[in-house]
Amino acid sequence: MANADSVEELLKKTPKEPDFVIDGIHFGRGGSYYDENTSTHLRHKTTEVKCWRIVGEKLEAIESKNEFFSSETYIVRWKSNTEYLRFEEVLSTRDNEIYFYWKGEDAPKGHSPLPECIEKDNPPVERIVQWAEPPAFLQLFSGKFVVHIGKHSLLSKAPHLYILRGELEEELHLYELPLKRGNLRSRTSFVVFNPDEKSSIIWHGKNSNAHCKESIRKATEKIFGPKYTEITEGSENDKLIYLVENEDCFNAPLKLIDYTPRLFYFNKITGSFLTTEIDCSHNSSHITPFPFLQSHLYTPEQPAIFLLDDNDEIWIWYGWDQDEDDGFKTECFIMAINYAKQKSKNIKRLVKLQKVIAGFEPDSFTHLFPVWQKRQDIAQLQEKAGVLLSANPLIEVISPEEAPDT
């Protein structure tokens, strides 16, 4: 059962540092790893990176190894040398050859076999997908990784919109989004690249912090070149005529984003009530404006219930097929209430606890994610099941004085 003590422990927990492990080796973020159990430092040095596009059953070498396309799949071969050190003394070394099998979000779904020329040698292979690449993969591109929409043969000369991802300079990457205002987010920065003019416009959301702004400048220069101008949300002019001006867009409130949101999955998989925190794939010590994806909510087996902590706004998200026992729902609700109360006490501010239902997520919720696709199929399922959508998702406003004594 959720109680104040377990909630306080959740709030005290710090996110884990990403650690890429393959073939029995800990790569950490890609450059080094410290093994506390053996007091051994692993230092990794990249010796070669090669990239191929998978075309049918063949591999096609690509010239711009930092440019991928969302409708395609790629093989990346990473060769490295690992030194094992203790107190700066080299104990041993080994050479590594690792393959990444990368699949774009619009590529054909399902498990695809490796090309025979690779599979016959049975090398260590890590399958990864767009939006969830580990830092060890991103660091291979030194902050120049970019994913365009579609296929390489269909890249148009029209302007393109890209969202910034990653917080460390060597892990910065850009993903292309459809060119419309509804895809802009106030808590980060974007770039619009015009291939004809070979120039860029950097757009800063009104809640984008200084680190985001500096990061997108660096990414833009590395990927598209030094010719760019900058504008801030609310001060747009005809320079952004490419964007859909008439679209009805969400106007996010001005807010200091000095925290990274957190996401918790409520479940009874083991028979007991459990709260599992979801980790961001590229977590770092810097503030991450969008650590989670829509797929984190929609991929788990339903029914599912999540708690999203956006500092002074706590959301409890209910999936579909909500046929679990009322006791579990009650435990989830009590956990959310106690969490919100303890959070209010910790940050010494009012906290809003809000309910959101799958298929009917309001803009104020969907804009906590880097991109969101409206799921009409889920909305229709909910309506058939008789799920009623409340016009006001607010459950309760909690003050610091309401926190339980611990």
mmCIF file of C-alpha atoms in Angstrom:
data_model
loop_
_atom_site.group_PDB
_atom_site.id
_atom_site.type_symbol
_atom_site.label_atom_id
_atom_site.label_comp_id
_atom_site.label_asym_id
_atom_site.label_seq_id
_atom_site.Cartn_x
_atom_site.Cartn_y
_atom_site.Cartn_z
ATOM 1 C CA MET A 1 0.000 0.000 0.000
ATOM 2 C CA ALA A 2 1.282 3.511 -0.795
ATOM 3 C CA ASN A 3 2.305 5.524 2.239
ATOM 4 C CA ALA A 4 4.086 8.774 3.018
ATOM 5 C CA ASP A 5 7.407 7.025 3.660
ATOM 6 C CA SER A 6 7.441 5.257 0.271
ATOM 7 C CA VAL A 7 6.495 8.509 -1.462
ATOM 8 C CA GLU A 8 9.335 10.369 0.244
ATOM 9 C CA GLU A 9 11.765 7.661 -0.859
ATOM 10 C CA LEU A 10 10.544 8.030 -4.450
ATOM 11 C CA LEU A 11 11.116 11.771 -4.373
ATOM 12 C CA LYS A 12 14.615 11.360 -2.909
ATOM 13 C CA LYS A 13 15.755 8.927 -5.597
ATOM 14 C CA THR A 14 18.154 10.277 -8.207
ATOM 15 C CA PRO A 15 18.047 9.038 -11.818
ATOM 16 C CA LYS A 16 20.573 6.419 -12.861
ATOM 17 C CA GLU A 17 23.457 7.343 -15.135
ATOM 18 C CA PRO A 18 23.000 5.568 -18.505
ATOM 19 C CA ASP A 19 25.188 2.497 -18.919
ATOM 20 C CA PHE A 20 25.344 0.709 -22.260
ATOM 21 C CA VAL A 21 26.217 -2.955 -21.664
ATOM 22 C CA ILE A 22 26.930 -5.401 -24.476
ATOM 23 C CA ASP A 23 29.089 -8.501 -24.821
ATOM 24 C CA GLY A 24 29.720 -8.334 -21.075
ATOM 25 C CA ILE A 25 31.324 -4.881 -21.260
ATOM 26 C CA HIS A 26 30.066 -1.732 -19.524
ATOM 27 C CA PHE A 27 30.460 1.260 -21.850
ATOM 28 C CA GLY A 28 28.644 3.829 -19.699
ATOM 29 C CA ARG A 29 27.826 6.771 -21.949
ATOM 30 C CA GLY A 30 30.408 5.505 -24.448
ATOM 31 C CA GLY A 31 33.715 6.967 -23.265
ATOM 32 C CA SER A 32 34.328 5.440 -19.854
ATOM 33 C CA TYR A 33 32.848 3.461 -16.983
ATOM 34 C CA TYR A 34 33.856 2.908 -13.357
ATOM 35 C CA ASP A 35 33.147 -0.508 -11.861
ATOM 36 C CA GLU A 36 32.655 0.032 -8.134
ATOM 37 C CA ASN A 37 32.670 -3.693 -7.393
ATOM 38 C CA THR A 38 36.201 -4.200 -8.718
ATOM 39 C CA SER A 39 37.515 -0.603 -8.387
ATOM 40 C CA THR A 40 38.333 -0.816 -12.084
ATOM 41 C CA HIS A 41 38.090 2.045 -14.563
ATOM 42 C CA LEU A 42 37.186 1.161 -18.159
ATOM 43 C CA ARG A 43 38.374 3.684 -20.727
ATOM 44 C CA HIS A 44 36.990 3.291 -24.254
ATOM 45 C CA LYS A 45 38.567 4.827 -27.349
ATOM 46 C CA THR A 46 36.741 4.749 -30.683
ATOM 47 C CA THR A 47 38.987 3.578 -33.515
ATOM 48 C CA GLU A 48 36.462 3.405 -36.382
ATOM 49 C CA VAL A 49 32.808 4.107 -37.171
ATOM 50 C CA LYS A 50 31.211 2.904 -40.420
ATOM 51 C CA CYS A 51 27.573 3.218 -41.490
ATOM 52 C CA TRP A 52 25.483 1.375 -44.057
ATOM 53 C CA ARG A 53 21.906 1.746 -45.222
ATOM 54 C CA ILE A 54 20.005 -1.537 -45.556
ATOM 55 C CA VAL A 55 18.536 -1.786 -49.064
ATOM 56 C CA GLY A 56 16.695 -5.078 -49.498
ATOM 57 C CA GLU A 57 19.191 -7.684 -48.310
ATOM 58 C CA LYS A 58 22.233 -5.603 -49.195
ATOM 59 C CA LEU A 59 24.283 -2.966 -47.394
ATOM 60 C CA GLU A 60 24.830 0.392 -49.060
ATOM 61 C CA ALA A 61 27.651 2.524 -47.642
ATOM 62 C CA ILE A 62 26.618 6.116 -46.899
ATOM 63 C CA GLU A 63 28.812 9.171 -47.305
ATOM 64 C CA SER A 64 27.176 11.410 -44.687
ATOM 65 C CA LYS A 65 27.368 9.020 -41.766
ATOM 66 C CA ASN A 66 25.591 11.473 -39.448
ATOM 67 C CA GLU A 67 22.433 11.757 -41.612
ATOM 68 C CA PHE A 68 19.737 9.086 -41.247
ATOM 69 C CA PHE A 69 16.160 8.922 -42.564
ATOM 70 C CA SER A 70 13.052 7.934 -40.612
ATOM 71 C CA SER A 71 11.729 5.430 -43.189
ATOM 72 C CA GLU A 72 14.976 3.489 -43.406
ATOM 73 C CA THR A 73 17.137 1.110 -41.390
ATOM 74 C CA TYR A 74 20.883 1.335 -40.898
ATOM 75 C CA ILE A 75 23.829 -0.689 -39.652
ATOM 76 C CA VAL A 76 26.535 1.122 -37.682
ATOM 77 C CA ARG A 77 29.788 -0.700 -36.931
ATOM 78 C CA TRP A 78 31.667 0.637 -33.930
ATOM 79 C CA LYS A 79 35.249 -0.448 -33.398
ATOM 80 C CA SER A 80 36.897 0.542 -30.142
ATOM 81 C CA ASN A 81 39.723 -0.265 -27.769
ATOM 82 C CA THR A 82 39.089 -0.709 -24.047
ATOM 83 C CA GLU A 83 41.704 -0.176 -21.343
ATOM 84 C CA TYR A 84 41.110 -1.647 -17.886
ATOM 85 C CA LEU A 85 42.801 0.531 -15.268
ATOM 86 C CA ARG A 86 43.205 0.555 -11.517
ATOM 87 C CA PHE A 87 44.817 3.621 -9.934
ATOM 88 C CA GLU A 88 45.810 4.726 -13.473
ATOM 89 C CA GLU A 89 47.756 1.502 -14.043
ATOM 90 C CA VAL A 90 46.691 -0.318 -17.218
ATOM 91 C CA LEU A 91 45.813 -3.887 -16.255
ATOM 92 C CA SER A 92 44.746 -5.109 -19.696
ATOM 93 C CA THR A 93 43.280 -4.017 -23.024
ATOM 94 C CA ARG A 94 40.886 -5.472 -25.560
ATOM 95 C CA ASP A 95 39.539 -4.573 -28.980
ATOM 96 C CA ASN A 96 35.788 -4.448 -29.550
ATOM 97 C CA GLU A 97 33.616 -4.645 -32.654
ATOM 98 C CA ILE A 98 29.949 -3.860 -32.039
ATOM 99 C CA TYR A 99 27.060 -3.422 -34.466
ATOM 100 C CA PHE A 100 24.055 -1.172 -33.971
ATOM 101 C CA TYR A 101 20.918 -1.990 -35.959
ATOM 102 C CA TRP A 102 19.028 1.333 -36.108
ATOM 103 C CA LYS A 103 15.409 1.550 -37.257
ATOM 104 C CA GLY A 104 13.613 4.816 -38.053
ATOM 105 C CA GLU A 105 10.160 5.483 -36.614
ATOM 106 C CA ASP A 106 8.535 5.222 -40.077
ATOM 107 C CA ALA A 107 10.447 2.107 -41.188
ATOM 108 C CA PRO A 108 8.509 -1.167 -41.619
ATOM 109 C CA LYS A 109 7.564 -2.615 -38.240
ATOM 110 C CA GLY A 110 8.492 -6.043 -36.966
ATOM 111 C CA HIS A 111 11.723 -7.916 -36.361
ATOM 112 C CA SER A 112 13.998 -7.789 -39.393
ATOM 113 C CA PRO A 113 16.870 -10.249 -39.859
ATOM 114 C CA LEU A 114 20.412 -8.953 -40.085
ATOM 115 C CA PRO A 115 22.085 -8.962 -43.498
ATOM 116 C CA GLU A 116 23.724 -12.368 -44.013
ATOM 117 C CA CYS A 117 27.199 -10.855 -44.400
ATOM 118 C CA ILE A 118 26.994 -9.694 -40.767
ATOM 119 C CA GLU A 119 24.904 -12.448 -39.207
ATOM 120 C CA LYS A 120 27.249 -15.238 -40.337
ATOM 121 C CA ASP A 121 29.969 -13.928 -37.988
ATOM 122 C CA ASN A 122 27.539 -13.708 -35.037
ATOM 123 C CA PRO A 123 28.908 -10.373 -33.720
ATOM 124 C CA PRO A 124 27.384 -8.510 -30.740
ATOM 125 C CA VAL A 125 24.423 -6.524 -32.107
ATOM 126 C CA GLU A 126 22.255 -3.923 -30.371
ATOM 127 C CA ARG A 127 18.906 -3.140 -31.977
ATOM 128 C CA ILE A 128 17.805 0.439 -31.357
ATOM 129 C CA VAL A 129 14.991 2.660 -32.570
ATOM 130 C CA GLN A 130 14.639 6.352 -33.294
ATOM 131 C CA TRP A 131 13.907 8.481 -30.221
ATOM 132 C CA ALA A 132 15.478 5.932 -27.850
ATOM 133 C CA GLU A 133 19.135 5.809 -28.878
ATOM 134 C CA PRO A 134 21.584 5.254 -25.989
ATOM 135 C CA PRO A 135 24.262 7.913 -25.335
ATOM 136 C CA ALA A 136 26.993 5.454 -26.409
ATOM 137 C CA PHE A 137 25.446 5.451 -29.898
ATOM 138 C CA LEU A 138 24.869 9.216 -30.031
ATOM 139 C CA GLN A 139 28.458 9.988 -29.014
ATOM 140 C CA LEU A 140 29.712 8.229 -32.161
ATOM 141 C CA PHE A 141 28.448 11.254 -34.134
ATOM 142 C CA SER A 142 30.003 13.988 -31.946
ATOM 143 C CA GLY A 143 26.823 16.063 -31.710
ATOM 144 C CA LYS A 144 26.069 15.985 -35.467
ATOM 145 C CA PHE A 145 23.435 13.234 -35.648
ATOM 146 C CA VAL A 146 20.296 14.231 -37.575
ATOM 147 C CA VAL A 147 17.251 12.244 -38.717
ATOM 148 C CA HIS A 148 15.227 13.506 -41.689
ATOM 149 C CA ILE A 149 11.648 12.471 -42.439
ATOM 150 C CA GLY A 150 11.151 9.879 -45.194
ATOM 151 C CA LYS A 151 13.763 8.302 -47.467
ATOM 152 C CA HIS A 152 17.107 9.651 -48.634
ATOM 153 C CA SER A 153 15.992 9.616 -52.269
ATOM 154 C CA LEU A 154 13.011 11.878 -51.503
ATOM 155 C CA LEU A 155 14.634 14.672 -49.467
ATOM 156 C CA SER A 156 13.016 17.877 -50.704
ATOM 157 C CA LYS A 157 14.452 21.372 -51.106
ATOM 158 C CA ALA A 158 11.619 22.842 -49.033
ATOM 159 C CA PRO A 159 12.365 24.174 -45.520
ATOM 160 C CA HIS A 160 12.538 21.555 -42.763
ATOM 161 C CA LEU A 161 11.728 21.767 -39.041
ATOM 162 C CA TYR A 162 13.924 19.994 -36.460
ATOM 163 C CA ILE A 163 13.580 19.554 -32.699
ATOM 164 C CA LEU A 164 16.620 19.516 -30.425
ATOM 165 C CA ARG A 165 17.336 16.378 -28.382
ATOM 166 C CA GLY A 166 20.140 15.620 -25.934
ATOM 167 C CA GLU A 167 21.848 17.807 -23.357
ATOM 168 C CA LEU A 168 25.570 16.961 -23.574
ATOM 169 C CA GLU A 169 27.397 18.537 -26.521
ATOM 170 C CA GLU A 170 28.699 15.230 -27.891
ATOM 171 C CA GLU A 171 25.178 13.730 -27.700
ATOM 172 C CA LEU A 172 23.202 16.531 -29.361
ATOM 173 C CA HIS A 173 20.929 15.384 -32.165
ATOM 174 C CA LEU A 174 18.081 16.751 -34.280
ATOM 175 C CA TYR A 175 14.896 15.008 -35.425
ATOM 176 C CA GLU A 176 12.786 16.374 -38.244
ATOM 177 C CA LEU A 177 9.085 16.981 -37.549
ATOM 178 C CA PRO A 178 6.292 17.962 -39.969
ATOM 179 C CA LEU A 179 6.513 21.682 -40.646
ATOM 180 C CA LYS A 180 3.580 23.080 -38.675
ATOM 181 C CA ARG A 181 3.082 25.256 -35.626
ATOM 182 C CA GLY A 182 1.382 22.517 -33.645
ATOM 183 C CA ASN A 183 4.723 20.695 -33.429
ATOM 184 C CA LEU A 184 6.490 23.575 -31.671
ATOM 185 C CA ARG A 185 7.043 23.307 -27.926
ATOM 186 C CA SER A 186 7.571 26.244 -25.580
ATOM 187 C CA ARG A 187 10.062 24.483 -23.301
ATOM 188 C CA THR A 188 12.758 23.823 -25.906
ATOM 189 C CA SER A 189 14.316 25.192 -29.109
ATOM 190 C CA PHE A 190 13.919 24.255 -32.781
ATOM 191 C CA VAL A 191 15.643 25.013 -36.062
ATOM 192 C CA VAL A 192 14.120 25.562 -39.513
ATOM 193 C CA PHE A 193 16.669 24.816 -42.255
ATOM 194 C CA ASN A 194 16.209 26.182 -45.784
ATOM 195 C CA PRO A 195 18.282 24.033 -48.208
ATOM 196 C CA ASP A 196 17.947 26.522 -51.084
ATOM 197 C CA GLU A 197 19.393 29.390 -49.069
ATOM 198 C CA LYS A 198 21.651 27.147 -46.953
ATOM 199 C CA SER A 199 20.490 29.147 -43.945
ATOM 200 C CA SER A 200 18.650 28.401 -40.719
ATOM 201 C CA ILE A 201 16.203 30.089 -38.371
ATOM 202 C CA ILE A 202 16.506 29.056 -34.737
ATOM 203 C CA TRP A 203 13.225 29.331 -32.828
ATOM 204 C CA HIS A 204 13.409 29.478 -29.043
ATOM 205 C CA GLY A 205 10.301 28.591 -27.049
ATOM 206 C CA LYS A 206 9.481 31.138 -24.356
ATOM 207 C CA ASN A 207 10.339 28.557 -21.671
ATOM 208 C CA SER A 208 13.512 27.263 -23.332
ATOM 209 C CA ASN A 209 16.413 27.577 -20.889
ATOM 210 C CA ALA A 210 19.860 29.008 -21.587
ATOM 211 C CA HIS A 211 21.439 25.567 -21.967
ATOM 212 C CA CYS A 212 18.867 24.522 -24.617
ATOM 213 C CA LYS A 213 19.472 27.734 -26.531
ATOM 214 C CA GLU A 214 23.237 27.293 -26.532
ATOM 215 C CA SER A 215 22.905 23.605 -27.439
ATOM 216 C CA ILE A 216 20.791 24.238 -30.537
ATOM 217 C CA ARG A 217 23.226 26.907 -31.713
ATOM 218 C CA LYS A 218 26.031 24.332 -31.528
ATOM 219 C CA ALA A 219 23.967 21.622 -33.242
ATOM 220 C CA THR A 220 22.833 24.015 -35.996
ATOM 221 C CA GLU A 221 26.401 25.129 -36.745
ATOM 222 C CA LYS A 222 27.716 21.563 -36.836
ATOM 223 C CA ILE A 223 24.914 20.167 -39.005
ATOM 224 C CA PHE A 224 23.677 23.048 -41.183
ATOM 225 C CA GLY A 225 26.450 25.636 -40.995
ATOM 226 C CA PRO A 226 27.032 29.009 -39.305
ATOM 227 C CA LYS A 227 24.457 31.004 -41.299
ATOM 228 C CA TYR A 228 21.464 31.380 -38.970
ATOM 229 C CA THR A 229 19.211 33.930 -37.284
ATOM 230 C CA GLU A 230 17.371 33.568 -33.971
ATOM 231 C CA ILE A 231 13.836 34.458 -32.937
ATOM 232 C CA THR A 232 11.826 33.875 -29.772
ATOM 233 C CA GLU A 233 8.282 32.583 -29.411
ATOM 234 C CA GLY A 234 5.884 35.499 -29.652
ATOM 235 C CA SER A 235 8.184 37.616 -31.814
ATOM 236 C CA GLU A 236 7.816 35.641 -35.061
ATOM 237 C CA ASN A 237 7.655 37.567 -38.327
ATOM 238 C CA ASP A 238 7.588 36.797 -42.039
ATOM 239 C CA LYS A 239 10.870 34.908 -41.681
ATOM 240 C CA LEU A 240 8.731 31.998 -40.536
ATOM 241 C CA ILE A 241 6.195 32.265 -43.353
ATOM 242 C CA TYR A 242 6.937 28.580 -44.016
ATOM 243 C CA LEU A 243 5.074 27.591 -40.883
ATOM 244 C CA VAL A 244 1.312 27.062 -40.841
ATOM 245 C CA GLU A 245 0.101 30.409 -39.540
ATOM 246 C CA ASN A 246 -3.611 29.612 -39.175
ATOM 247 C CA GLU A 247 -3.252 26.477 -37.050
ATOM 248 C CA ASP A 248 -5.001 26.627 -33.708
ATOM 249 C CA CYS A 249 -2.079 26.150 -31.317
ATOM 250 C CA PHE A 250 -1.705 25.657 -27.599
ATOM 251 C CA ASN A 251 -0.375 28.734 -25.818
ATOM 252 C CA ALA A 252 1.725 27.385 -22.957
ATOM 253 C CA PRO A 253 1.983 29.606 -19.868
ATOM 254 C CA LEU A 254 5.284 31.299 -19.118
ATOM 255 C CA LYS A 255 7.082 28.971 -16.723
ATOM 256 C CA LEU A 256 10.584 28.520 -15.336
ATOM 257 C CA ILE A 257 11.711 25.036 -16.395
ATOM 258 C CA ASP A 258 14.418 24.358 -13.803
ATOM 259 C CA TYR A 259 13.664 20.651 -13.330
ATOM 260 C CA THR A 260 13.402 17.409 -15.300
ATOM 261 C CA PRO A 261 9.950 15.734 -15.325
ATOM 262 C CA ARG A 262 9.621 12.243 -13.834
ATOM 263 C CA LEU A 263 7.370 9.341 -14.841
ATOM 264 C CA PHE A 264 6.144 6.428 -12.694
ATOM 265 C CA TYR A 265 4.342 3.251 -13.760
ATOM 266 C CA PHE A 266 1.798 1.819 -11.318
ATOM 267 C CA ASN A 267 1.309 -1.936 -11.566
ATOM 268 C CA LYS A 268 0.523 -5.181 -9.720
ATOM 269 C CA ILE A 269 2.527 -7.508 -11.948
ATOM 270 C CA THR A 270 3.895 -9.399 -8.932
ATOM 271 C CA GLY A 271 0.578 -9.329 -7.096
ATOM 272 C CA SER A 272 1.666 -6.454 -4.852
ATOM 273 C CA PHE A 273 1.314 -2.741 -5.591
ATOM 274 C CA LEU A 274 4.496 -1.478 -7.271
ATOM 275 C CA THR A 275 5.665 1.932 -8.422
ATOM 276 C CA THR A 276 8.355 1.727 -11.111
ATOM 277 C CA GLU A 277 10.191 4.845 -12.268
ATOM 278 C CA ILE A 278 10.795 5.139 -16.018
ATOM 279 C CA ASP A 279 14.327 6.254 -16.895
ATOM 280 C CA CYS A 280 15.188 8.693 -19.672
ATOM 281 C CA SER A 281 17.464 6.983 -22.231
ATOM 282 C CA HIS A 282 19.858 9.972 -22.358
ATOM 283 C CA ASN A 283 19.559 11.222 -18.778
ATOM 284 C CA SER A 284 22.317 13.595 -17.597
ATOM 285 C CA SER A 285 22.956 16.158 -14.876
ATOM 286 C CA HIS A 286 21.435 18.833 -17.127
ATOM 287 C CA ILE A 287 17.726 19.650 -17.219
ATOM 288 C CA THR A 288 15.939 17.508 -19.806
ATOM 289 C CA PRO A 289 12.781 19.237 -21.106
ATOM 290 C CA PHE A 290 11.327 16.077 -22.713
ATOM 291 C CA PRO A 291 12.651 12.899 -21.080
ATOM 292 C CA PHE A 292 9.657 10.755 -22.105
ATOM 293 C CA LEU A 293 7.727 9.729 -25.208
ATOM 294 C CA GLN A 294 4.096 8.962 -25.951
ATOM 295 C CA SER A 295 5.145 5.342 -26.471
ATOM 296 C CA HIS A 296 6.100 5.080 -22.789
ATOM 297 C CA LEU A 297 2.386 5.390 -22.008
ATOM 298 C CA TYR A 298 0.883 3.521 -24.943
ATOM 299 C CA THR A 299 3.264 0.554 -25.314
ATOM 300 C CA PRO A 300 2.746 -1.265 -21.957
ATOM 301 C CA GLU A 301 0.064 -3.911 -21.664
ATOM 302 C CA GLN A 302 -3.262 -2.304 -20.835
ATOM 303 C CA PRO A 303 -4.810 -1.393 -18.513
ATOM 304 C CA ALA A 304 -1.987 0.887 -17.409
ATOM 305 C CA ILE A 305 -1.790 3.817 -15.005
ATOM 306 C CA PHE A 306 1.073 6.331 -14.901
ATOM 307 C CA LEU A 307 1.968 9.339 -12.774
ATOM 308 C CA LEU A 308 3.765 12.191 -14.545
ATOM 309 C CA ASP A 309 5.518 14.689 -12.279
ATOM 310 C CA ASP A 310 5.903 18.110 -13.914
ATOM 311 C CA ASN A 311 7.037 19.765 -10.673
ATOM 312 C CA ASP A 312 4.002 21.843 -9.618
ATOM 313 C CA GLU A 313 1.630 19.848 -11.849
ATOM 314 C CA ILE A 314 1.116 16.145 -11.198
ATOM 315 C CA TRP A 315 -0.808 14.132 -13.775
ATOM 316 C CA ILE A 316 -2.336 10.685 -13.267
ATOM 317 C CA TRP A 317 -2.848 9.053 -16.681
ATOM 318 C CA TYR A 318 -5.355 6.224 -17.150
ATOM 319 C CA GLY A 319 -5.023 3.925 -20.159
ATOM 320 C CA TRP A 320 -7.819 1.935 -21.764
ATOM 321 C CA ASP A 321 -9.424 -1.437 -20.944
ATOM 322 C CA GLN A 322 -9.759 -0.234 -17.352
ATOM 323 C CA ASP A 323 -11.183 -3.456 -15.954
ATOM 324 C CA GLU A 324 -8.815 -3.892 -13.014
ATOM 325 C CA ASP A 325 -10.233 -4.114 -9.519
ATOM 326 C CA ASP A 326 -11.299 -0.964 -7.732
ATOM 327 C CA GLY A 327 -8.774 -1.696 -4.985
ATOM 328 C CA PHE A 328 -5.874 -1.165 -7.395
ATOM 329 C CA LYS A 329 -7.375 2.098 -8.675
ATOM 330 C CA THR A 330 -7.760 3.249 -5.083
ATOM 331 C CA GLU A 331 -4.109 2.436 -4.323
ATOM 332 C CA CYS A 332 -3.019 4.401 -7.404
ATOM 333 C CA PHE A 333 -5.144 7.360 -6.384
ATOM 334 C CA ILE A 334 -3.820 7.341 -2.802
ATOM 335 C CA MET A 335 -0.252 7.154 -4.107
ATOM 336 C CA ALA A 336 -0.895 10.136 -6.405
ATOM 337 C CA ILE A 337 -2.450 12.186 -3.591
ATOM 338 C CA ASN A 338 0.400 11.421 -1.177
ATOM 339 C CA TYR A 339 2.988 12.107 -3.865
ATOM 340 C CA ALA A 340 1.428 15.484 -4.692
ATOM 341 C CA LYS A 341 1.238 16.413 -1.003
ATOM 342 C CA GLN A 342 4.867 15.514 -0.357
ATOM 343 C CA LYS A 343 5.970 17.298 -3.548
ATOM 344 C CA SER A 344 4.122 20.445 -2.476
ATOM 345 C CA LYS A 345 5.909 20.321 0.865
ATOM 346 C CA ASN A 346 9.304 19.813 -0.787
ATOM 347 C CA ILE A 347 9.025 22.655 -3.301
ATOM 348 C CA LYS A 348 7.006 24.913 -0.949
ATOM 349 C CA ARG A 349 4.443 25.698 -3.644
ATOM 350 C CA LEU A 350 0.888 24.812 -4.577
ATOM 351 C CA VAL A 351 0.691 21.613 -6.607
ATOM 352 C CA LYS A 352 -2.128 20.713 -8.993
ATOM 353 C CA LEU A 353 -3.123 17.053 -9.256
ATOM 354 C CA GLN A 354 -4.871 16.325 -12.547
ATOM 355 C CA LYS A 355 -6.441 13.294 -14.190
ATOM 356 C CA VAL A 356 -6.035 12.488 -17.870
ATOM 357 C CA ILE A 357 -7.595 9.689 -19.917
ATOM 358 C CA ALA A 358 -5.961 7.927 -22.874
ATOM 359 C CA GLY A 359 -7.353 9.211 -26.159
ATOM 360 C CA PHE A 360 -8.562 12.480 -24.622
ATOM 361 C CA GLU A 361 -5.276 14.065 -23.494
ATOM 362 C CA PRO A 362 -5.457 17.885 -23.364
ATOM 363 C CA ASP A 363 -2.789 20.065 -24.994
ATOM 364 C CA SER A 364 -1.439 21.031 -21.586
ATOM 365 C CA PHE A 365 -0.523 17.343 -21.140
ATOM 366 C CA THR A 366 0.597 16.434 -24.676
ATOM 367 C CA HIS A 367 2.990 19.402 -24.737
ATOM 368 C CA LEU A 368 4.980 17.666 -21.996
ATOM 369 C CA PHE A 369 6.157 15.305 -24.757
ATOM 370 C CA PRO A 370 8.378 16.212 -27.742
ATOM 371 C CA VAL A 371 5.792 15.021 -30.248
ATOM 372 C CA TRP A 372 2.271 13.604 -29.921
ATOM 373 C CA GLN A 373 -0.032 11.745 -32.292
ATOM 374 C CA LYS A 374 -3.745 11.957 -31.521
ATOM 375 C CA ARG A 375 -5.055 8.397 -31.065
ATOM 376 C CA GLN A 376 -8.569 8.497 -32.471
ATOM 377 C CA ASP A 377 -8.721 4.688 -32.329
ATOM 378 C CA ILE A 378 -8.230 4.755 -28.555
ATOM 379 C CA ALA A 379 -10.721 7.607 -28.136
ATOM 380 C CA GLN A 380 -13.331 5.532 -29.993
ATOM 381 C CA LEU A 381 -12.605 2.491 -27.803
ATOM 382 C CA GLN A 382 -13.052 4.624 -24.700
ATOM 383 C CA GLU A 383 -16.344 6.048 -25.939
ATOM 384 C CA LYS A 384 -17.678 2.563 -26.741
ATOM 385 C CA ALA A 385 -16.705 1.449 -23.236
ATOM 386 C CA GLY A 386 -18.684 4.352 -21.781
ATOM 387 C CA VAL A 387 -15.663 6.248 -20.477
ATOM 388 C CA LEU A 388 -16.767 9.803 -19.772
ATOM 389 C CA LEU A 389 -14.392 12.675 -20.409
ATOM 390 C CA SER A 390 -14.438 15.386 -17.788
ATOM 391 C CA ALA A 391 -14.162 18.911 -19.132
ATOM 392 C CA ASN A 392 -12.002 19.791 -16.127
ATOM 393 C CA PRO A 393 -9.156 17.325 -15.402
ATOM 394 C CA LEU A 394 -8.291 19.024 -12.111
ATOM 395 C CA ILE A 395 -8.670 16.705 -9.116
ATOM 396 C CA GLU A 396 -7.206 18.839 -6.360
ATOM 397 C CA VAL A 397 -4.936 21.797 -5.614
ATOM 398 C CA ILE A 398 -2.612 20.896 -2.757
ATOM 399 C CA SER A 399 -0.755 23.314 -0.500
ATOM 400 C CA PRO A 400 2.530 22.600 1.345
ATOM 401 C CA GLU A 401 0.633 22.505 4.656
ATOM 402 C CA GLU A 402 -1.311 19.428 3.501
ATOM 403 C CA ALA A 403 1.759 17.203 3.307
ATOM 404 C CA PRO A 404 1.678 14.260 5.725
ATOM 405 C CA ASP A 405 4.103 14.289 8.645
ATOM 406 C CA THR A 406 7.040 11.945 8.106
#
